[in-house]
C-alpha cells in the first residue's frame, strides 16, 4: 500500500514498486504538501515515468556538463568547442555543485539577469543558455538523469541582428589599394566566392579542379561539403598562384614566407588594411555579406545564393531578401509572356 509516515517531523512515503518496498522522504513537514507529492509519484508510476533511483537529486550540474563535453565535443567543430569552454567558465562557478533537481527556471532566469548586469552581449548569454538546454535534453532523453528540462520555461535574450554591412565599389578599391599583395589576393578571392574565413584558410590545392572550373569547400561549419564554380577572376587568380608557387597539394593560402596562415595573423593584417583604407565597422566576414548582397542585387535568386553560401536552410539566406525586388521581376513578367503566347496562338488559329 502507498502511505505516509512521519519521521523527525518530516513526512516519508512508503510504497511498493516493482515488487519491492521503497521508502523516500518527501522533504516536507507539511502533510498536505506531502500528500500531493505522493499523488504525483502515483501518477509517475502509472505512466512509467518513475525512476527508483532519482539521478536528478544525486547528479550535479558539473557531472552533467562533464559527460556532455565528453560525449559531444568530438562531434563539434574546434571553434564550437572553444565557445563551449568559454560558456562553461561562466556557468560552472554558479551552478557546478547544484544537483539537477535544484536547477529551476527561476535560478536560470536569475543567472540571465546577472549576466546582463555584467554587460554580457545578448548573443553570448544565449550561447550559454543553449548549452544548458542541450545538455539537459540529453540528460532527460538519453541518460534518464532527470524528468524535465528547466530551460523549456526560460526565454532567450532578444538579439538585434547586426545590419548587413557590405562594400561599395569605391570602398573595395580603397581596401585593395591598402592591402599587401597576399592580402589583396585573399580579399579578391573572398569577394568572388563568399567563402567563410575558416573555409578559405582550410582550402587545399587538392580541392581545386581546374578542368571542371570548380572547388570543393570542405569542413564548412555544418560538417557537409559543397562544390562551387569558379568565376574567371578566381580561376585566373588560382591559376597564376599555382604557376607562381608550383605546388599542387597543401593549403592554397599561406603567409608571405610560406608558413601556415593563422587566423590571428590574417585578422591583424586585414584590420590594419581596413583602417588604412578608412573603412570603419567592416569585418572579414562582411566580405561574405558583400558577395551575397551583390548577387541578390543583380537578380540572382535566393536559392542559388543559399547553395553558394552553404546554408543548410533558406532561413539564413532570407536576410538578403530585401535586396531582391529585381530578381522577382522576371517572376511577374513571365505572366505577360504567357498572355503574349495566347494572343499569338489565337491569331495563328484565326
mmCIF file of C-alpha atoms in Angstrom:
data_model
loop_
_atom_site.group_PDB
_atom_site.id
_atom_site.type_symbol
_atom_site.label_atom_id
_atom_site.label_comp_id
_atom_site.label_asym_id
_atom_site.label_seq_id
_atom_site.Cartn_x
_atom_site.Cartn_y
_atom_site.Cartn_z
ATOM 1 C CA UNK A 1 0.000 0.000 0.000
ATOM 2 C CA UNK A 2 1.062 3.598 -0.507
ATOM 3 C CA UNK A 3 1.280 5.621 2.619
ATOM 4 C CA UNK A 4 2.910 8.437 4.525
ATOM 5 C CA UNK A 5 4.937 8.009 7.702
ATOM 6 C CA UNK A 6 6.209 10.834 9.892
ATOM 7 C CA UNK A 7 9.881 10.643 10.863
ATOM 8 C CA UNK A 8 11.546 13.548 12.751
ATOM 9 C CA UNK A 9 8.676 15.886 11.746
ATOM 10 C CA UNK A 10 9.295 15.054 8.047
ATOM 11 C CA UNK A 11 6.798 13.028 6.008
ATOM 12 C CA UNK A 12 8.167 9.937 4.286
ATOM 13 C CA UNK A 13 6.480 7.947 1.531
ATOM 14 C CA UNK A 14 6.396 4.195 1.790
ATOM 15 C CA UNK A 15 5.197 2.175 -1.188
ATOM 16 C CA UNK A 16 5.727 -0.976 -3.230
ATOM 17 C CA UNK A 17 7.442 -0.566 -6.593
ATOM 18 C CA UNK A 18 8.153 -3.500 -8.922
ATOM 19 C CA UNK A 19 7.707 -5.933 -6.035
ATOM 20 C CA UNK A 20 9.987 -4.060 -3.616
ATOM 21 C CA UNK A 21 9.331 -1.737 -0.707
ATOM 22 C CA UNK A 22 10.560 1.805 -1.404
ATOM 23 C CA UNK A 23 10.893 4.450 1.303
ATOM 24 C CA UNK A 24 11.605 8.000 0.276
ATOM 25 C CA UNK A 25 11.436 11.370 2.005
ATOM 26 C CA UNK A 26 9.028 13.979 0.647
ATOM 27 C CA UNK A 27 11.368 16.564 2.158
ATOM 28 C CA UNK A 28 8.485 18.422 3.795
ATOM 29 C CA UNK A 29 6.868 18.727 7.239
ATOM 30 C CA UNK A 30 3.574 19.846 5.665
ATOM 31 C CA UNK A 31 1.179 16.918 5.453
ATOM 32 C CA UNK A 32 -0.949 18.331 2.619
ATOM 33 C CA UNK A 33 2.126 19.021 0.515
ATOM 34 C CA UNK A 34 3.429 15.515 1.293
ATOM 35 C CA UNK A 35 0.101 14.066 0.144
ATOM 36 C CA UNK A 36 0.262 15.905 -3.163
ATOM 37 C CA UNK A 37 3.858 14.707 -3.675
ATOM 38 C CA UNK A 38 2.677 11.156 -3.016
ATOM 39 C CA UNK A 39 -0.108 11.596 -5.588
ATOM 40 C CA UNK A 40 2.443 12.830 -8.104
ATOM 41 C CA UNK A 41 4.571 9.720 -7.507
ATOM 42 C CA UNK A 42 1.487 7.514 -8.038
ATOM 43 C CA UNK A 43 0.894 9.190 -11.400
ATOM 44 C CA UNK A 44 4.561 8.798 -12.356
ATOM 45 C CA UNK A 45 4.445 5.093 -11.512
ATOM 46 C CA UNK A 46 1.234 4.644 -13.527
ATOM 47 C CA UNK A 47 2.786 6.436 -16.525
ATOM 48 C CA UNK A 48 6.085 4.587 -16.265
ATOM 49 C CA UNK A 49 7.853 7.886 -15.554
ATOM 50 C CA UNK A 50 9.101 6.909 -12.104
ATOM 51 C CA UNK A 51 12.814 6.140 -11.671
ATOM 52 C CA UNK A 52 13.635 4.281 -8.495
ATOM 53 C CA UNK A 53 16.997 5.992 -8.117
ATOM 54 C CA UNK A 54 16.464 9.671 -8.543
ATOM 55 C CA UNK A 55 19.500 10.642 -10.548
ATOM 56 C CA UNK A 56 18.410 14.279 -10.523
ATOM 57 C CA UNK A 57 18.950 14.556 -6.756
ATOM 58 C CA UNK A 58 22.304 12.776 -6.950
ATOM 59 C CA UNK A 59 23.848 14.137 -10.141
ATOM 60 C CA UNK A 60 25.306 17.621 -10.179
ATOM 61 C CA UNK A 61 25.374 20.190 -12.960
ATOM 62 C CA UNK A 62 29.147 19.695 -13.106
ATOM 63 C CA UNK A 63 28.709 15.934 -13.747
ATOM 64 C CA UNK A 64 26.152 16.627 -16.464
ATOM 65 C CA UNK A 65 28.467 19.077 -18.229
ATOM 66 C CA UNK A 66 31.475 16.732 -17.891
ATOM 67 C CA UNK A 67 29.536 13.955 -19.585
ATOM 68 C CA UNK A 68 28.165 16.364 -22.184
ATOM 69 C CA UNK A 69 31.638 17.580 -23.148
ATOM 70 C CA UNK A 70 32.988 14.029 -23.194
ATOM 71 C CA UNK A 71 30.233 12.734 -25.486
ATOM 72 C CA UNK A 72 29.567 15.783 -27.644
ATOM 73 C CA UNK A 73 32.863 17.628 -28.076
ATOM 74 C CA UNK A 74 34.073 15.052 -30.599
ATOM 75 C CA UNK A 75 31.120 15.892 -32.833
ATOM 76 C CA UNK A 76 31.734 19.642 -32.831
ATOM 77 C CA UNK A 77 33.939 21.957 -34.858
ATOM 78 C CA UNK A 78 37.045 23.220 -32.977
ATOM 79 C CA UNK A 79 35.590 26.751 -32.897
ATOM 80 C CA UNK A 80 32.387 25.496 -31.252
ATOM 81 C CA UNK A 81 34.407 23.653 -28.619
ATOM 82 C CA UNK A 82 36.292 26.815 -27.738
ATOM 83 C CA UNK A 83 32.967 28.625 -27.464
ATOM 84 C CA UNK A 84 31.520 25.909 -25.192
ATOM 85 C CA UNK A 85 34.560 26.187 -22.924
ATOM 86 C CA UNK A 86 34.087 29.941 -22.665
ATOM 87 C CA UNK A 87 30.413 29.431 -21.767
ATOM 88 C CA UNK A 88 31.295 26.850 -19.099
ATOM 89 C CA UNK A 89 33.729 29.289 -17.495
ATOM 90 C CA UNK A 90 30.690 31.405 -16.646
ATOM 91 C CA UNK A 91 28.209 28.600 -15.900
ATOM 92 C CA UNK A 92 30.238 26.244 -13.692
ATOM 93 C CA UNK A 93 31.147 28.697 -10.903
ATOM 94 C CA UNK A 94 27.430 29.446 -10.494
ATOM 95 C CA UNK A 95 25.805 26.018 -10.977
ATOM 96 C CA UNK A 96 28.644 23.458 -10.775
ATOM 97 C CA UNK A 97 27.800 21.869 -7.425
ATOM 98 C CA UNK A 98 23.997 22.191 -7.689
ATOM 99 C CA UNK A 99 22.103 18.935 -8.144
ATOM 100 C CA UNK A 100 19.986 18.799 -11.299
ATOM 101 C CA UNK A 101 16.731 18.772 -9.326
ATOM 102 C CA UNK A 102 17.647 22.187 -7.917
ATOM 103 C CA UNK A 103 18.127 23.752 -11.360
ATOM 104 C CA UNK A 104 14.867 25.653 -11.618
ATOM 105 C CA UNK A 105 13.702 28.054 -14.352
ATOM 106 C CA UNK A 106 13.788 30.739 -11.634
ATOM 107 C CA UNK A 107 17.514 30.094 -10.992
ATOM 108 C CA UNK A 108 18.313 30.214 -14.696
ATOM 109 C CA UNK A 109 16.348 33.451 -15.131
ATOM 110 C CA UNK A 110 18.334 34.953 -12.242
ATOM 111 C CA UNK A 111 21.563 33.843 -13.945
ATOM 112 C CA UNK A 112 20.419 35.572 -17.127
ATOM 113 C CA UNK A 113 19.774 38.817 -15.205
ATOM 114 C CA UNK A 114 23.164 38.503 -13.516
ATOM 115 C CA UNK A 115 24.962 38.099 -16.884
ATOM 116 C CA UNK A 116 23.037 41.054 -18.261
ATOM 117 C CA UNK A 117 24.216 43.224 -15.366
ATOM 118 C CA UNK A 118 27.778 42.094 -16.141
ATOM 119 C CA UNK A 119 27.167 43.584 -19.597
ATOM 120 C CA UNK A 120 27.449 40.283 -21.468
ATOM 121 C CA UNK A 121 26.144 40.567 -25.036
ATOM 122 C CA UNK A 122 22.671 39.021 -25.624
ATOM 123 C CA UNK A 123 24.155 36.564 -28.148
ATOM 124 C CA UNK A 124 26.745 35.457 -25.543
ATOM 125 C CA UNK A 125 24.078 34.874 -22.894
ATOM 126 C CA UNK A 126 22.054 32.861 -25.447
ATOM 127 C CA UNK A 127 25.074 30.679 -26.263
ATOM 128 C CA UNK A 128 25.391 29.860 -22.549
ATOM 129 C CA UNK A 129 21.678 29.119 -22.166
ATOM 130 C CA UNK A 130 21.614 26.990 -25.331
ATOM 131 C CA UNK A 131 24.464 24.899 -23.948
ATOM 132 C CA UNK A 132 22.475 24.285 -20.733
ATOM 133 C CA UNK A 133 19.362 23.457 -22.754
ATOM 134 C CA UNK A 134 21.172 20.973 -24.982
ATOM 135 C CA UNK A 135 22.853 19.229 -22.027
ATOM 136 C CA UNK A 136 19.519 18.928 -20.180
ATOM 137 C CA UNK A 137 17.877 17.482 -23.298
ATOM 138 C CA UNK A 138 20.469 14.711 -23.383
ATOM 139 C CA UNK A 139 20.257 14.161 -19.621
ATOM 140 C CA UNK A 140 16.487 13.830 -19.963
ATOM 141 C CA UNK A 141 16.063 11.885 -23.211
ATOM 142 C CA UNK A 142 19.176 9.741 -23.452
ATOM 143 C CA UNK A 143 20.643 9.301 -19.979
ATOM 144 C CA UNK A 144 17.422 9.395 -17.904
ATOM 145 C CA UNK A 145 19.055 11.624 -15.328
ATOM 146 C CA UNK A 146 16.073 13.960 -14.982
ATOM 147 C CA UNK A 147 12.418 14.247 -15.933
ATOM 148 C CA UNK A 148 12.261 17.744 -17.310
ATOM 149 C CA UNK A 149 14.351 20.442 -18.881
ATOM 150 C CA UNK A 150 14.188 23.666 -16.818
ATOM 151 C CA UNK A 151 15.333 25.598 -19.910
ATOM 152 C CA UNK A 152 11.982 24.878 -21.566
ATOM 153 C CA UNK A 153 10.493 27.624 -19.420
ATOM 154 C CA UNK A 154 13.307 30.165 -19.864
ATOM 155 C CA UNK A 155 13.227 32.545 -22.811
ATOM 156 C CA UNK A 156 16.244 33.528 -24.887
ATOM 157 C CA UNK A 157 17.517 37.103 -24.970
ATOM 158 C CA UNK A 158 16.332 39.179 -27.924
ATOM 159 C CA UNK A 159 19.263 39.688 -30.313
ATOM 160 C CA UNK A 160 19.154 42.638 -32.646
ATOM 161 C CA UNK A 161 20.731 41.054 -35.671
ATOM 162 C CA UNK A 162 23.546 43.239 -36.905
ATOM 163 C CA UNK A 163 22.985 45.319 -40.009
ATOM 164 C CA UNK A 164 24.409 43.689 -43.114
ATOM 165 C CA UNK A 165 27.497 45.661 -43.936
ATOM 166 C CA UNK A 166 28.740 45.394 -47.497
ATOM 167 C CA UNK A 167 31.413 47.136 -49.565
ATOM 168 C CA UNK A 168 30.660 49.735 -52.189
ATOM 169 C CA UNK A 169 32.798 49.607 -55.340
ATOM 170 C CA UNK A 170 34.736 52.648 -54.096
ATOM 171 C CA UNK A 171 35.408 51.049 -50.683
ATOM 172 C CA UNK A 172 36.560 47.862 -52.387
ATOM 173 C CA UNK A 173 39.105 49.820 -54.448
ATOM 174 C CA UNK A 174 40.368 51.593 -51.333
ATOM 175 C CA UNK A 175 40.633 48.342 -49.365
ATOM 176 C CA UNK A 176 42.526 46.570 -52.142
ATOM 177 C CA UNK A 177 44.773 49.615 -52.549
ATOM 178 C CA UNK A 178 45.681 49.486 -48.851
ATOM 179 C CA UNK A 179 46.434 45.730 -48.875
ATOM 180 C CA UNK A 180 49.741 43.907 -49.321
ATOM 181 C CA UNK A 181 49.829 41.536 -52.364
ATOM 182 C CA UNK A 182 48.954 38.346 -50.450
ATOM 183 C CA UNK A 183 46.086 40.003 -48.570
ATOM 184 C CA UNK A 184 44.914 41.624 -51.835
ATOM 185 C CA UNK A 185 44.628 38.077 -53.228
ATOM 186 C CA UNK A 186 42.628 36.752 -50.274
ATOM 187 C CA UNK A 187 40.229 39.715 -50.348
ATOM 188 C CA UNK A 188 39.536 39.290 -54.070
ATOM 189 C CA UNK A 189 39.092 35.561 -53.504
ATOM 190 C CA UNK A 190 36.642 36.152 -50.606
ATOM 191 C CA UNK A 191 34.593 38.708 -52.546
ATOM 192 C CA UNK A 192 34.249 36.318 -55.509
ATOM 193 C CA UNK A 193 33.485 33.073 -53.631
ATOM 194 C CA UNK A 194 31.654 34.200 -50.484
ATOM 195 C CA UNK A 195 33.570 31.554 -48.508
ATOM 196 C CA UNK A 196 33.913 31.758 -44.722
ATOM 197 C CA UNK A 197 37.250 32.752 -43.240
ATOM 198 C CA UNK A 198 37.895 29.250 -41.889
ATOM 199 C CA UNK A 199 36.992 27.688 -45.246
ATOM 200 C CA UNK A 200 39.458 29.941 -47.055
ATOM 201 C CA UNK A 201 42.245 29.086 -44.601
ATOM 202 C CA UNK A 202 41.452 25.359 -44.895
ATOM 203 C CA UNK A 203 41.269 25.340 -48.684
ATOM 204 C CA UNK A 204 43.701 22.762 -50.145
ATOM 205 C CA UNK A 205 45.021 22.596 -53.710
ATOM 206 C CA UNK A 206 43.535 19.067 -53.901
ATOM 207 C CA UNK A 207 40.071 20.689 -53.598
ATOM 208 C CA UNK A 208 40.575 22.866 -56.715
ATOM 209 C CA UNK A 209 39.547 21.289 -60.007
ATOM 210 C CA UNK A 210 40.879 23.385 -62.891
ATOM 211 C CA UNK A 211 39.390 21.133 -65.577
ATOM 212 C CA UNK A 212 35.853 21.470 -64.255
ATOM 213 C CA UNK A 213 36.413 25.024 -63.017
ATOM 214 C CA UNK A 214 35.132 24.218 -59.523
ATOM 215 C CA UNK A 215 36.363 23.940 -55.992
ATOM 216 C CA UNK A 216 35.172 21.819 -53.104
ATOM 217 C CA UNK A 217 34.588 23.628 -49.835
ATOM 218 C CA UNK A 218 35.436 21.131 -47.093
ATOM 219 C CA UNK A 219 34.703 21.239 -43.382
ATOM 220 C CA UNK A 220 32.295 24.126 -43.553
ATOM 221 C CA UNK A 221 30.853 24.566 -40.090
ATOM 222 C CA UNK A 222 27.850 22.297 -40.612
ATOM 223 C CA UNK A 223 30.040 19.328 -41.476
ATOM 224 C CA UNK A 224 28.977 18.921 -45.089
ATOM 225 C CA UNK A 225 30.872 19.754 -48.270
ATOM 226 C CA UNK A 226 29.737 21.851 -51.171
ATOM 227 C CA UNK A 227 31.096 22.422 -54.655
ATOM 228 C CA UNK A 228 31.182 25.948 -56.030
ATOM 229 C CA UNK A 229 32.011 27.093 -59.567
ATOM 230 C CA UNK A 230 34.960 29.471 -60.081
ATOM 231 C CA UNK A 231 34.309 32.659 -61.998
ATOM 232 C CA UNK A 232 37.107 33.876 -64.299
ATOM 233 C CA UNK A 233 38.519 36.224 -61.620
ATOM 234 C CA UNK A 234 39.011 33.347 -59.190
ATOM 235 C CA UNK A 235 40.095 30.909 -61.894
ATOM 236 C CA UNK A 236 42.829 33.250 -63.110
ATOM 237 C CA UNK A 237 43.873 34.146 -59.575
ATOM 238 C CA UNK A 238 44.311 30.470 -58.627
ATOM 239 C CA UNK A 239 45.973 29.503 -61.917
ATOM 240 C CA UNK A 240 48.506 32.331 -61.559
ATOM 241 C CA UNK A 241 49.067 31.382 -57.923
ATOM 242 C CA UNK A 242 49.702 27.750 -58.756
ATOM 243 C CA UNK A 243 52.058 28.684 -61.582
ATOM 244 C CA UNK A 244 53.983 31.009 -59.256
ATOM 245 C CA UNK A 245 54.306 28.557 -56.349
ATOM 246 C CA UNK A 246 54.474 25.358 -58.383
ATOM 247 C CA UNK A 247 52.578 23.416 -55.714
ATOM 248 C CA UNK A 248 49.584 21.185 -56.242
ATOM 249 C CA UNK A 249 48.999 19.997 -52.658
ATOM 250 C CA UNK A 250 48.717 21.580 -49.231
ATOM 251 C CA UNK A 251 46.959 24.833 -48.320
ATOM 252 C CA UNK A 252 46.270 27.332 -51.108
ATOM 253 C CA UNK A 253 46.793 30.422 -48.953
ATOM 254 C CA UNK A 254 49.948 30.805 -46.862
ATOM 255 C CA UNK A 255 51.880 33.634 -45.238
ATOM 256 C CA UNK A 256 54.281 35.661 -47.410
ATOM 257 C CA UNK A 257 57.063 33.422 -46.022
ATOM 258 C CA UNK A 258 55.204 30.269 -46.995
ATOM 259 C CA UNK A 259 54.123 29.270 -43.489
ATOM 260 C CA UNK A 260 50.688 28.162 -42.277
ATOM 261 C CA UNK A 261 48.354 31.130 -42.211
ATOM 262 C CA UNK A 262 46.998 31.625 -38.680
ATOM 263 C CA UNK A 263 43.647 33.351 -38.148
ATOM 264 C CA UNK A 264 45.302 35.911 -35.827
ATOM 265 C CA UNK A 265 47.826 36.920 -38.483
ATOM 266 C CA UNK A 266 45.169 37.254 -41.191
ATOM 267 C CA UNK A 267 42.815 39.275 -38.984
ATOM 268 C CA UNK A 268 45.579 41.615 -37.818
ATOM 269 C CA UNK A 269 46.685 42.359 -41.397
ATOM 270 C CA UNK A 270 43.066 42.724 -42.534
ATOM 271 C CA UNK A 271 42.249 45.216 -39.757
ATOM 272 C CA UNK A 272 45.345 47.282 -40.500
ATOM 273 C CA UNK A 273 44.467 47.469 -44.215
ATOM 274 C CA UNK A 274 40.855 48.334 -43.387
ATOM 275 C CA UNK A 275 41.948 51.143 -41.055
ATOM 276 C CA UNK A 276 44.418 52.492 -43.633
ATOM 277 C CA UNK A 277 41.618 52.485 -46.208
ATOM 278 C CA UNK A 278 39.371 54.337 -43.743
ATOM 279 C CA UNK A 279 36.534 51.820 -43.866
ATOM 280 C CA UNK A 280 35.004 51.720 -40.375
ATOM 281 C CA UNK A 281 32.993 48.868 -38.832
ATOM 282 C CA UNK A 282 33.872 46.345 -41.543
ATOM 283 C CA UNK A 283 34.855 42.774 -40.585
ATOM 284 C CA UNK A 284 36.359 39.946 -42.592
ATOM 285 C CA UNK A 285 33.004 38.140 -42.504
ATOM 286 C CA UNK A 286 31.344 41.162 -44.133
ATOM 287 C CA UNK A 287 33.042 40.179 -47.396
ATOM 288 C CA UNK A 288 30.718 37.155 -47.352
ATOM 289 C CA UNK A 289 27.779 39.556 -46.900
ATOM 290 C CA UNK A 290 29.156 41.662 -49.756
ATOM 291 C CA UNK A 291 29.306 38.613 -52.042
ATOM 292 C CA UNK A 292 25.713 37.612 -51.219
ATOM 293 C CA UNK A 293 24.324 41.147 -51.431
ATOM 294 C CA UNK A 294 25.898 41.800 -54.824
ATOM 295 C CA UNK A 295 24.480 38.571 -56.241
ATOM 296 C CA UNK A 296 20.983 39.287 -54.985
ATOM 297 C CA UNK A 297 21.093 42.901 -56.170
ATOM 298 C CA UNK A 298 21.969 41.627 -59.638
ATOM 299 C CA UNK A 299 18.907 39.404 -59.719
ATOM 300 C CA UNK A 300 20.340 36.013 -58.684
ATOM 301 C CA UNK A 301 17.637 34.077 -56.854
ATOM 302 C CA UNK A 302 17.972 33.301 -53.149
ATOM 303 C CA UNK A 303 18.055 29.542 -53.656
ATOM 304 C CA UNK A 304 21.249 29.831 -55.733
ATOM 305 C CA UNK A 305 22.760 32.197 -53.167
ATOM 306 C CA UNK A 306 21.868 29.717 -50.412
ATOM 307 C CA UNK A 307 23.643 26.905 -52.264
ATOM 308 C CA UNK A 308 26.732 29.042 -52.904
ATOM 309 C CA UNK A 309 26.977 30.172 -49.279
ATOM 310 C CA UNK A 310 26.408 26.634 -47.990
ATOM 311 C CA UNK A 311 23.438 27.497 -45.775
ATOM 312 C CA UNK A 312 21.633 24.341 -44.668
ATOM 313 C CA UNK A 313 18.227 26.021 -44.833
ATOM 314 C CA UNK A 314 16.799 29.092 -46.514
ATOM 315 C CA UNK A 315 16.310 30.868 -43.180
ATOM 316 C CA UNK A 316 19.847 32.267 -43.035
ATOM 317 C CA UNK A 317 19.701 33.408 -46.647
ATOM 318 C CA UNK A 318 16.419 35.271 -46.061
ATOM 319 C CA UNK A 319 18.313 38.214 -44.533
ATOM 320 C CA UNK A 320 19.307 39.170 -48.107
ATOM 321 C CA UNK A 321 15.745 39.028 -49.448
ATOM 322 C CA UNK A 322 15.155 42.779 -49.137
ATOM 323 C CA UNK A 323 17.841 43.396 -51.770
ATOM 324 C CA UNK A 324 15.995 41.422 -54.399
ATOM 325 C CA UNK A 325 12.936 43.134 -55.958
ATOM 326 C CA UNK A 326 14.685 42.904 -59.340
ATOM 327 C CA UNK A 327 15.134 39.152 -59.081
ATOM 328 C CA UNK A 328 11.374 38.899 -58.554
ATOM 329 C CA UNK A 329 10.579 40.915 -61.679
ATOM 330 C CA UNK A 330 11.016 38.040 -64.128
ATOM 331 C CA UNK A 331 8.542 36.173 -61.925
ATOM 332 C CA UNK A 332 5.726 38.580 -62.776
ATOM 333 C CA UNK A 333 6.985 39.252 -66.320
ATOM 334 C CA UNK A 334 6.528 35.579 -67.108
ATOM 335 C CA UNK A 335 2.762 36.165 -66.911
ATOM 336 C CA UNK A 336 2.908 38.736 -69.710
ATOM 337 C CA UNK A 337 4.789 36.248 -71.858
ATOM 338 C CA UNK A 338 2.017 33.710 -71.221
ATOM 339 C CA UNK A 339 -0.541 36.290 -72.400
ATOM 340 C CA UNK A 340 1.529 37.160 -75.470
ATOM 341 C CA UNK A 341 1.784 33.469 -76.343
ATOM 342 C CA UNK A 342 -2.003 33.083 -76.051
ATOM 343 C CA UNK A 343 -2.646 36.131 -78.230
ATOM 344 C CA UNK A 344 -0.264 34.970 -80.958
ATOM 345 C CA UNK A 345 -1.676 31.410 -80.828
ATOM 346 C CA UNK A 346 -5.198 32.812 -81.266
ATOM 347 C CA UNK A 347 -4.087 34.970 -84.183
ATOM 348 C CA UNK A 348 -2.409 31.980 -85.846
ATOM 349 C CA UNK A 349 -5.551 29.887 -85.409
ATOM 350 C CA UNK A 350 -7.835 32.729 -86.547
#
